mmCIF file of C-alpha atoms in Angstrom:
data_model
loop_
_atom_site.group_PDB
_atom_site.id
_atom_site.type_symbol
_atom_site.label_atom_id
_atom_site.label_comp_id
_atom_site.label_asym_id
_atom_site.label_seq_id
_atom_site.Cartn_x
_atom_site.Cartn_y
_atom_site.Cartn_z
ATOM 1 C CA UNK A 300 4.403 -14.279 4.072
ATOM 2 C CA UNK A 301 7.722 -13.784 2.353
ATOM 3 C CA UNK A 302 8.038 -10.189 1.140
ATOM 4 C CA UNK A 303 5.572 -8.753 3.650
ATOM 5 C CA UNK A 304 6.677 -5.846 5.807
ATOM 6 C CA UNK A 305 8.592 -6.764 8.931
ATOM 7 C CA UNK A 306 7.564 -5.283 12.266
ATOM 8 C CA UNK A 307 10.565 -2.926 12.085
ATOM 9 C CA UNK A 308 9.608 -1.742 8.579
ATOM 10 C CA UNK A 309 5.999 -1.270 9.630
ATOM 11 C CA UNK A 310 7.080 0.731 12.699
ATOM 12 C CA UNK A 311 8.666 3.251 10.323
ATOM 13 C CA UNK A 312 6.046 3.309 7.579
ATOM 14 C CA UNK A 313 2.799 2.820 9.476
ATOM 15 C CA UNK A 314 2.687 6.326 10.915
ATOM 16 C CA UNK A 315 3.340 7.837 7.478
ATOM 17 C CA UNK A 316 0.085 6.487 6.061
ATOM 18 C CA UNK A 317 -3.197 8.388 6.355
ATOM 19 C CA UNK A 318 -6.082 7.074 8.425
ATOM 20 C CA UNK A 319 -9.148 6.108 6.457
ATOM 21 C CA UNK A 320 -12.361 7.984 7.099
ATOM 22 C CA UNK A 321 -15.900 7.689 5.872
ATOM 23 C CA UNK A 322 -18.860 5.439 6.196
ATOM 24 C CA UNK A 323 -17.626 2.761 3.802
ATOM 25 C CA UNK A 324 -13.885 2.936 4.329
ATOM 26 C CA UNK A 325 -11.986 0.105 5.933
ATOM 27 C CA UNK A 326 -10.349 0.867 9.288
ATOM 28 C CA UNK A 327 -6.856 2.352 9.192
ATOM 29 C CA UNK A 328 -5.499 -0.706 11.027
ATOM 30 C CA UNK A 329 -5.928 -2.480 7.689
ATOM 31 C CA UNK A 330 -3.217 -0.211 6.263
ATOM 32 C CA UNK A 331 -0.501 -2.796 6.958
ATOM 33 C CA UNK A 332 -2.428 -5.603 5.307
ATOM 34 C CA UNK A 333 -3.413 -3.422 2.361
ATOM 35 C CA UNK A 334 0.118 -2.030 1.966
ATOM 36 C CA UNK A 335 1.480 -5.577 1.870
ATOM 37 C CA UNK A 336 -1.057 -6.363 -0.863
ATOM 38 C CA UNK A 337 -0.089 -3.264 -2.842
ATOM 39 C CA UNK A 338 3.594 -4.048 -2.552
ATOM 40 C CA UNK A 339 2.940 -7.634 -3.624
ATOM 41 C CA UNK A 340 1.144 -6.510 -6.793
ATOM 42 C CA UNK A 341 3.880 -3.984 -7.575
ATOM 43 C CA UNK A 342 6.642 -6.498 -6.854
ATOM 44 C CA UNK A 343 5.344 -9.400 -8.944
ATOM 45 C CA UNK A 344 3.499 -7.374 -11.574
ATOM 46 C CA UNK A 345 0.265 -9.333 -11.420
ATOM 47 C CA UNK A 346 -3.167 -7.845 -12.127
ATOM 48 C CA UNK A 347 -4.992 -6.554 -9.047
ATOM 49 C CA UNK A 348 -7.601 -9.296 -9.429
ATOM 50 C CA UNK A 349 -4.842 -11.906 -9.019
ATOM 51 C CA UNK A 350 -3.621 -10.518 -5.695
ATOM 52 C CA UNK A 351 -3.728 -13.080 -2.882
ATOM 53 C CA UNK A 352 -7.003 -12.981 -0.952
ATOM 54 C CA UNK A 353 -5.047 -12.911 2.320
ATOM 55 C CA UNK A 354 -4.453 -9.182 1.677
ATOM 56 C CA UNK A 355 -8.170 -8.428 1.509
ATOM 57 C CA UNK A 356 -10.547 -7.800 -1.344
ATOM 58 C CA UNK A 357 -8.528 -6.795 -4.384
ATOM 59 C CA UNK A 358 -10.843 -3.909 -5.206
ATOM 60 C CA UNK A 359 -10.597 -2.439 -1.698
ATOM 61 C CA UNK A 360 -6.804 -2.607 -1.847
ATOM 62 C CA UNK A 361 -6.789 -1.060 -5.325
ATOM 63 C CA UNK A 362 -9.136 1.780 -4.310
ATOM 64 C CA UNK A 363 -6.901 2.666 -1.374
ATOM 65 C CA UNK A 364 -3.837 2.450 -3.633
ATOM 66 C CA UNK A 365 -5.421 4.937 -6.066
ATOM 67 C CA UNK A 366 -6.557 7.217 -3.230
ATOM 68 C CA UNK A 367 -3.006 7.312 -1.854
ATOM 69 C CA UNK A 368 -1.641 8.019 -5.331
ATOM 70 C CA UNK A 369 -4.072 10.923 -5.769
ATOM 71 C CA UNK A 370 -3.134 12.329 -2.347
ATOM 72 C CA UNK A 371 0.579 11.915 -3.151
ATOM 73 C CA UNK A 372 1.026 9.590 -0.175
ATOM 74 C CA UNK A 373 3.436 7.448 -2.212
ATOM 75 C CA UNK A 374 5.654 10.448 -2.952
ATOM 76 C CA UNK A 375 5.748 11.475 0.712
ATOM 77 C CA UNK A 376 6.443 7.896 1.813
ATOM 78 C CA UNK A 377 9.330 7.512 -0.619
ATOM 79 C CA UNK A 378 10.752 10.933 0.270
ATOM 80 C CA UNK A 379 10.765 9.963 3.942
ATOM 81 C CA UNK A 380 12.397 6.596 3.291
ATOM 82 C CA UNK A 381 15.052 8.233 1.113
ATOM 83 C CA UNK A 382 15.654 10.921 3.780
ATOM 84 C CA UNK A 383 16.126 8.160 6.352
ATOM 85 C CA UNK A 384 18.576 6.423 4.012
ATOM 86 C CA UNK A 385 16.408 3.331 3.859
ATOM 87 C CA UNK A 386 16.084 3.145 0.078
ATOM 88 C CA UNK A 387 17.657 4.470 -3.073
ATOM 89 C CA UNK A 388 16.163 7.558 -4.695
ATOM 90 C CA UNK A 389 13.799 5.962 -7.206
ATOM 91 C CA UNK A 390 10.425 6.735 -8.670
ATOM 92 C CA UNK A 391 7.656 4.149 -8.573
ATOM 93 C CA UNK A 392 5.695 3.401 -11.701
ATOM 94 C CA UNK A 393 2.145 2.227 -11.544
ATOM 95 C CA UNK A 394 -0.551 1.734 -14.083
ATOM 96 C CA UNK A 395 -3.983 2.942 -13.038
#
């Protein structure tokens, strides 16, 4: 879908994301799908419930988004992308 991560972008970012563990967690291979869903919501500014179903269950994507925010995964991801010169130095804003 337009706006989803390309294979080249995923090759850089995929290894920067944590694996998911636990009895109820979705497998880490869903990280690409979930990340695309997160980026879609952030890009268009829609409520999580209005995220396209192709990205998975909205609540599962949202829970992983919040978990990554709490673990500062977003900060580390952005720092790495800035260090690689792949994005401007900017701070994301998200409403929990």
